[in-house]
Amino acid sequence: MTAQTSLQRPMVGLSGALRHHALLLVFVIAVSSLAGALYLQHALDWQPCPLCVLQRLAFVAVAVFALAGWLLARSSTGVLRSFKGLTLLSALAGAATAGRHLWVKAHPAVSCGIDPLETAINAQWWVQQLPWLLKADGLCFTPLPPLLGLQLPTWSLLVLLLMAVLSLLQTTRQSNPI
């Protein structure tokens, strides 16, 4: 009998659990981020701007795709890859929006304030159904106090990039893990 190399042994322990439950972790991070955004909006009166709402939509999409991918990971590799891809694309789209938001904050003369983007977002049916989550009432360049030394769009960018990386770690869960 030959000794197994580290590449041949089944994944066990923390790294194995992370690989099998990465999309579940992404879901938890996305939902926690949305809860934090709602706290800032409703408890501290930090009104979301149009770019904030687009980032929230990315967090919602990431949460939905990550949970679906995790729940369906056993069904087939193709289904898992599809949901990993959708999770990744949603996270990267949100990260791009957060990057744009940081650019707008760095260039206050360029505003996304009360403009066609806000009007277009607020006219959507999903905003009418969930105004407490998706209505854009703020200005993108409004100076807000930093959270732990970073601006809110910076946190959004970092978390979305983290979720993008984690979504790539998900592997097919085995029915009989060792």
PDB file of C-alpha atoms in Angstrom:
ATOM      1  CA  MET A   1       0.000   0.000   0.000  1.00  0.00           C
ATOM      2  CA  THR A   2       1.439   3.375  -0.940  1.00  0.00           C
ATOM      3  CA  ALA A   3       1.219   6.482   1.171  1.00  0.00           C
ATOM      4  CA  GLN A   4      -1.183   9.135  -0.078  1.00  0.00           C
ATOM      5  CA  THR A   5       0.226  12.521  -0.930  1.00  0.00           C
ATOM      6  CA  SER A   6      -1.465  15.633   0.405  1.00  0.00           C
ATOM      7  CA  LEU A   7      -3.057  16.115  -3.028  1.00  0.00           C
ATOM      8  CA  GLN A   8      -4.613  12.634  -2.965  1.00  0.00           C
ATOM      9  CA  ARG A   9      -6.103  12.781   0.530  1.00  0.00           C
ATOM     10  CA  PRO A  10      -9.716  13.907   0.805  1.00  0.00           C
ATOM     11  CA  MET A  11     -10.195  17.426   2.124  1.00  0.00           C
ATOM     12  CA  VAL A  12     -10.872  17.363   5.834  1.00  0.00           C
ATOM     13  CA  GLY A  13     -10.777  19.905   8.601  1.00  0.00           C
ATOM     14  CA  LEU A  14     -11.277  23.618   8.263  1.00  0.00           C
ATOM     15  CA  SER A  15     -10.022  23.982   4.694  1.00  0.00           C
ATOM     16  CA  GLY A  16     -12.229  21.120   3.520  1.00  0.00           C
ATOM     17  CA  ALA A  17     -15.245  22.563   5.302  1.00  0.00           C
ATOM     18  CA  LEU A  18     -14.527  25.978   3.784  1.00  0.00           C
ATOM     19  CA  ARG A  19     -14.343  24.514   0.300  1.00  0.00           C
ATOM     20  CA  HIS A  20     -17.598  22.606   0.761  1.00  0.00           C
ATOM     21  CA  HIS A  21     -19.441  25.478   2.411  1.00  0.00           C
ATOM     22  CA  ALA A  22     -17.869  28.545   0.770  1.00  0.00           C
ATOM     23  CA  LEU A  23     -21.106  29.592  -0.931  1.00  0.00           C
ATOM     24  CA  LEU A  24     -22.978  29.293   2.365  1.00  0.00           C
ATOM     25  CA  LEU A  25     -20.369  31.612   3.917  1.00  0.00           C
ATOM     26  CA  VAL A  26     -20.813  34.012   0.985  1.00  0.00           C
ATOM     27  CA  PHE A  27     -24.581  33.970   1.594  1.00  0.00           C
ATOM     28  CA  VAL A  28     -24.097  34.776   5.296  1.00  0.00           C
ATOM     29  CA  ILE A  29     -21.676  37.614   4.491  1.00  0.00           C
ATOM     30  CA  ALA A  30     -24.053  39.102   1.892  1.00  0.00           C
ATOM     31  CA  VAL A  31     -27.082  38.964   4.206  1.00  0.00           C
ATOM     32  CA  SER A  32     -25.032  40.403   7.093  1.00  0.00           C
ATOM     33  CA  SER A  33     -23.851  43.247   4.860  1.00  0.00           C
ATOM     34  CA  LEU A  34     -27.429  44.013   3.840  1.00  0.00           C
ATOM     35  CA  ALA A  35     -28.472  43.988   7.507  1.00  0.00           C
ATOM     36  CA  GLY A  36     -25.658  46.427   8.276  1.00  0.00           C
ATOM     37  CA  ALA A  37     -26.746  48.704   5.439  1.00  0.00           C
ATOM     38  CA  LEU A  38     -30.323  48.672   6.725  1.00  0.00           C
ATOM     39  CA  TYR A  39     -29.113  49.525  10.224  1.00  0.00           C
ATOM     40  CA  LEU A  40     -27.123  52.483   8.884  1.00  0.00           C
ATOM     41  CA  GLN A  41     -30.139  53.636   6.884  1.00  0.00           C
ATOM     42  CA  HIS A  42     -32.887  53.235   9.458  1.00  0.00           C
ATOM     43  CA  ALA A  43     -31.051  53.672  12.775  1.00  0.00           C
ATOM     44  CA  LEU A  44     -28.440  56.263  11.785  1.00  0.00           C
ATOM     45  CA  ASP A  45     -30.398  57.916   8.948  1.00  0.00           C
ATOM     46  CA  TRP A  46     -27.719  57.352   6.300  1.00  0.00           C
ATOM     47  CA  GLN A  47     -29.879  57.508   3.175  1.00  0.00           C
ATOM     48  CA  PRO A  48     -28.705  55.347   0.263  1.00  0.00           C
ATOM     49  CA  CYS A  49     -27.801  56.994  -3.012  1.00  0.00           C
ATOM     50  CA  PRO A  50     -28.398  55.418  -6.447  1.00  0.00           C
ATOM     51  CA  LEU A  51     -24.974  53.767  -6.440  1.00  0.00           C
ATOM     52  CA  CYS A  52     -25.635  52.414  -2.928  1.00  0.00           C
ATOM     53  CA  VAL A  53     -28.876  50.874  -4.176  1.00  0.00           C
ATOM     54  CA  LEU A  54     -27.080  49.245  -7.108  1.00  0.00           C
ATOM     55  CA  GLN A  55     -24.540  47.799  -4.662  1.00  0.00           C
ATOM     56  CA  ARG A  56     -27.403  46.511  -2.499  1.00  0.00           C
ATOM     57  CA  LEU A  57     -28.880  44.822  -5.557  1.00  0.00           C
ATOM     58  CA  ALA A  58     -25.518  43.140  -6.129  1.00  0.00           C
ATOM     59  CA  PHE A  59     -25.496  41.931  -2.503  1.00  0.00           C
ATOM     60  CA  VAL A  60     -29.038  40.552  -2.952  1.00  0.00           C
ATOM     61  CA  ALA A  61     -28.050  38.777  -6.185  1.00  0.00           C
ATOM     62  CA  VAL A  62     -24.905  37.367  -4.562  1.00  0.00           C
ATOM     63  CA  ALA A  63     -26.965  36.083  -1.612  1.00  0.00           C
ATOM     64  CA  VAL A  64     -29.591  34.441  -3.838  1.00  0.00           C
ATOM     65  CA  PHE A  65     -27.092  32.811  -6.217  1.00  0.00           C
ATOM     66  CA  ALA A  66     -24.754  31.697  -3.422  1.00  0.00           C
ATOM     67  CA  LEU A  67     -27.539  30.065  -1.421  1.00  0.00           C
ATOM     68  CA  ALA A  68     -28.965  28.364  -4.512  1.00  0.00           C
ATOM     69  CA  GLY A  69     -25.505  27.142  -5.489  1.00  0.00           C
ATOM     70  CA  TRP A  70     -24.784  25.798  -2.031  1.00  0.00           C
ATOM     71  CA  LEU A  71     -28.156  24.048  -1.801  1.00  0.00           C
ATOM     72  CA  LEU A  72     -27.779  22.511  -5.270  1.00  0.00           C
ATOM     73  CA  ALA A  73     -24.049  21.711  -5.072  1.00  0.00           C
ATOM     74  CA  ARG A  74     -24.729  17.967  -4.914  1.00  0.00           C
ATOM     75  CA  SER A  75     -26.981  17.892  -7.966  1.00  0.00           C
ATOM     76  CA  SER A  76     -24.289  18.315 -10.618  1.00  0.00           C
ATOM     77  CA  THR A  77     -21.003  19.976 -11.316  1.00  0.00           C
ATOM     78  CA  GLY A  78     -22.624  22.020 -14.099  1.00  0.00           C
ATOM     79  CA  VAL A  79     -25.266  23.454 -11.779  1.00  0.00           C
ATOM     80  CA  LEU A  80     -22.623  24.308  -9.190  1.00  0.00           C
ATOM     81  CA  ARG A  81     -20.428  25.981 -11.805  1.00  0.00           C
ATOM     82  CA  SER A  82     -23.387  27.983 -13.087  1.00  0.00           C
ATOM     83  CA  PHE A  83     -24.254  29.339  -9.657  1.00  0.00           C
ATOM     84  CA  LYS A  84     -20.595  29.958  -8.819  1.00  0.00           C
ATOM     85  CA  GLY A  85     -20.360  31.954 -12.047  1.00  0.00           C
ATOM     86  CA  LEU A  86     -23.524  33.937 -11.332  1.00  0.00           C
ATOM     87  CA  THR A  87     -22.322  34.625  -7.772  1.00  0.00           C
ATOM     88  CA  LEU A  88     -18.938  35.726  -9.085  1.00  0.00           C
ATOM     89  CA  LEU A  89     -20.431  37.981 -11.776  1.00  0.00           C
ATOM     90  CA  SER A  90     -22.831  39.581  -9.273  1.00  0.00           C
ATOM     91  CA  ALA A  91     -20.005  40.241  -6.823  1.00  0.00           C
ATOM     92  CA  LEU A  92     -17.779  41.717  -9.538  1.00  0.00           C
ATOM     93  CA  ALA A  93     -20.619  43.919 -10.841  1.00  0.00           C
ATOM     94  CA  GLY A  94     -21.179  45.189  -7.304  1.00  0.00           C
ATOM     95  CA  ALA A  95     -17.439  45.759  -6.870  1.00  0.00           C
ATOM     96  CA  ALA A  96     -17.354  47.773 -10.106  1.00  0.00           C
ATOM     97  CA  THR A  97     -20.259  49.883  -8.815  1.00  0.00           C
ATOM     98  CA  ALA A  98     -18.471  50.404  -5.502  1.00  0.00           C
ATOM     99  CA  GLY A  99     -15.357  51.456  -7.418  1.00  0.00           C
ATOM    100  CA  ARG A 100     -17.412  53.978  -9.381  1.00  0.00           C
ATOM    101  CA  HIS A 101     -18.914  55.214  -6.104  1.00  0.00           C
ATOM    102  CA  LEU A 102     -15.433  55.778  -4.674  1.00  0.00           C
ATOM    103  CA  TRP A 103     -14.468  57.674  -7.813  1.00  0.00           C
ATOM    104  CA  VAL A 104     -17.548  59.913  -7.465  1.00  0.00           C
ATOM    105  CA  LYS A 105     -16.696  60.564  -3.801  1.00  0.00           C
ATOM    106  CA  ALA A 106     -13.146  61.510  -4.825  1.00  0.00           C
ATOM    107  CA  HIS A 107     -14.520  63.893  -7.483  1.00  0.00           C
ATOM    108  CA  PRO A 108     -17.429  65.719  -5.787  1.00  0.00           C
ATOM    109  CA  ALA A 109     -17.960  67.968  -8.800  1.00  0.00           C
ATOM    110  CA  VAL A 110     -19.219  64.859 -10.610  1.00  0.00           C
ATOM    111  CA  SER A 111     -22.513  63.986  -9.025  1.00  0.00           C
ATOM    112  CA  CYS A 112     -24.858  61.068  -9.346  1.00  0.00           C
ATOM    113  CA  GLY A 113     -27.327  62.873  -7.062  1.00  0.00           C
ATOM    114  CA  ILE A 114     -30.823  63.711  -8.201  1.00  0.00           C
ATOM    115  CA  ASP A 115     -30.359  62.628 -11.752  1.00  0.00           C
ATOM    116  CA  PRO A 116     -31.910  60.223 -14.250  1.00  0.00           C
ATOM    117  CA  LEU A 117     -30.264  57.267 -12.488  1.00  0.00           C
ATOM    118  CA  GLU A 118     -32.078  57.990  -9.223  1.00  0.00           C
ATOM    119  CA  THR A 119     -35.356  58.586 -11.038  1.00  0.00           C
ATOM    120  CA  ALA A 120     -34.948  55.396 -13.071  1.00  0.00           C
ATOM    121  CA  ILE A 121     -34.114  53.293 -10.000  1.00  0.00           C
ATOM    122  CA  ASN A 122     -36.947  54.676  -7.885  1.00  0.00           C
ATOM    123  CA  ALA A 123     -39.471  54.065 -10.689  1.00  0.00           C
ATOM    124  CA  GLN A 124     -38.796  50.300 -10.793  1.00  0.00           C
ATOM    125  CA  TRP A 125     -41.475  47.916  -9.503  1.00  0.00           C
ATOM    126  CA  TRP A 126     -39.041  46.225  -7.119  1.00  0.00           C
ATOM    127  CA  VAL A 127     -38.319  49.578  -5.430  1.00  0.00           C
ATOM    128  CA  GLN A 128     -42.050  50.119  -5.020  1.00  0.00           C
ATOM    129  CA  GLN A 129     -42.287  46.690  -3.342  1.00  0.00           C
ATOM    130  CA  LEU A 130     -39.206  47.112  -1.104  1.00  0.00           C
ATOM    131  CA  PRO A 131     -38.675  50.859  -0.560  1.00  0.00           C
ATOM    132  CA  TRP A 132     -37.139  50.255   2.878  1.00  0.00           C
ATOM    133  CA  LEU A 133     -34.318  48.380   1.121  1.00  0.00           C
ATOM    134  CA  LEU A 134     -34.001  49.815  -2.383  1.00  0.00           C
ATOM    135  CA  LYS A 135     -35.214  53.428  -2.549  1.00  0.00           C
ATOM    136  CA  ALA A 136     -32.474  55.901  -3.448  1.00  0.00           C
ATOM    137  CA  ASP A 137     -32.815  59.064  -1.378  1.00  0.00           C
ATOM    138  CA  GLY A 138     -29.227  60.118  -0.727  1.00  0.00           C
ATOM    139  CA  LEU A 139     -26.459  61.795  -2.686  1.00  0.00           C
ATOM    140  CA  CYS A 140     -23.401  59.781  -3.721  1.00  0.00           C
ATOM    141  CA  PHE A 141     -20.958  62.486  -2.696  1.00  0.00           C
ATOM    142  CA  THR A 142     -22.468  63.129   0.757  1.00  0.00           C
ATOM    143  CA  PRO A 143     -19.628  63.006   3.287  1.00  0.00           C
ATOM    144  CA  LEU A 144     -20.412  60.395   5.927  1.00  0.00           C
ATOM    145  CA  PRO A 145     -18.261  59.489   8.902  1.00  0.00           C
ATOM    146  CA  PRO A 146     -15.889  56.607   8.197  1.00  0.00           C
ATOM    147  CA  LEU A 147     -16.564  53.132   9.582  1.00  0.00           C
ATOM    148  CA  LEU A 148     -13.394  51.795  11.210  1.00  0.00           C
ATOM    149  CA  GLY A 149     -11.387  54.275   9.174  1.00  0.00           C
ATOM    150  CA  LEU A 150     -12.875  53.472   5.756  1.00  0.00           C
ATOM    151  CA  GLN A 151     -15.684  54.976   3.701  1.00  0.00           C
ATOM    152  CA  LEU A 152     -18.777  52.813   3.261  1.00  0.00           C
ATOM    153  CA  PRO A 153     -18.182  52.202  -0.488  1.00  0.00           C
ATOM    154  CA  THR A 154     -14.659  51.019   0.387  1.00  0.00           C
ATOM    155  CA  TRP A 155     -16.119  48.433   2.761  1.00  0.00           C
ATOM    156  CA  SER A 156     -18.597  47.428   0.078  1.00  0.00           C
ATOM    157  CA  LEU A 157     -15.792  46.995  -2.459  1.00  0.00           C
ATOM    158  CA  LEU A 158     -13.687  44.898  -0.071  1.00  0.00           C
ATOM    159  CA  VAL A 159     -16.582  42.669   0.975  1.00  0.00           C
ATOM    160  CA  LEU A 160     -17.745  42.146  -2.612  1.00  0.00           C
ATOM    161  CA  LEU A 161     -14.206  41.196  -3.684  1.00  0.00           C
ATOM    162  CA  LEU A 162     -13.935  38.808  -0.710  1.00  0.00           C
ATOM    163  CA  MET A 163     -17.217  37.173  -1.714  1.00  0.00           C
ATOM    164  CA  ALA A 164     -15.991  36.859  -5.308  1.00  0.00           C
ATOM    165  CA  VAL A 165     -12.887  34.993  -4.129  1.00  0.00           C
ATOM    166  CA  LEU A 166     -14.857  32.787  -1.729  1.00  0.00           C
ATOM    167  CA  SER A 167     -17.337  31.866  -4.462  1.00  0.00           C
ATOM    168  CA  LEU A 168     -14.475  30.346  -6.428  1.00  0.00           C
ATOM    169  CA  LEU A 169     -13.577  28.029  -3.518  1.00  0.00           C
ATOM    170  CA  GLN A 170     -16.860  26.101  -3.443  1.00  0.00           C
ATOM    171  CA  THR A 171     -16.461  22.467  -4.403  1.00  0.00           C
ATOM    172  CA  THR A 172     -19.046  19.740  -4.771  1.00  0.00           C
ATOM    173  CA  ARG A 173     -20.040  18.462  -1.346  1.00  0.00           C
ATOM    174  CA  GLN A 174     -19.577  14.740  -0.930  1.00  0.00           C
ATOM    175  CA  SER A 175     -22.533  12.720   0.296  1.00  0.00           C
ATOM    176  CA  ASN A 176     -20.293  10.752   2.703  1.00  0.00           C
ATOM    177  CA  PRO A 177     -17.517  13.095   3.842  1.00  0.00           C
ATOM    178  CA  ILE A 178     -14.562  11.431   5.554  1.00  0.00           C
TER     179      ILE A 178
END
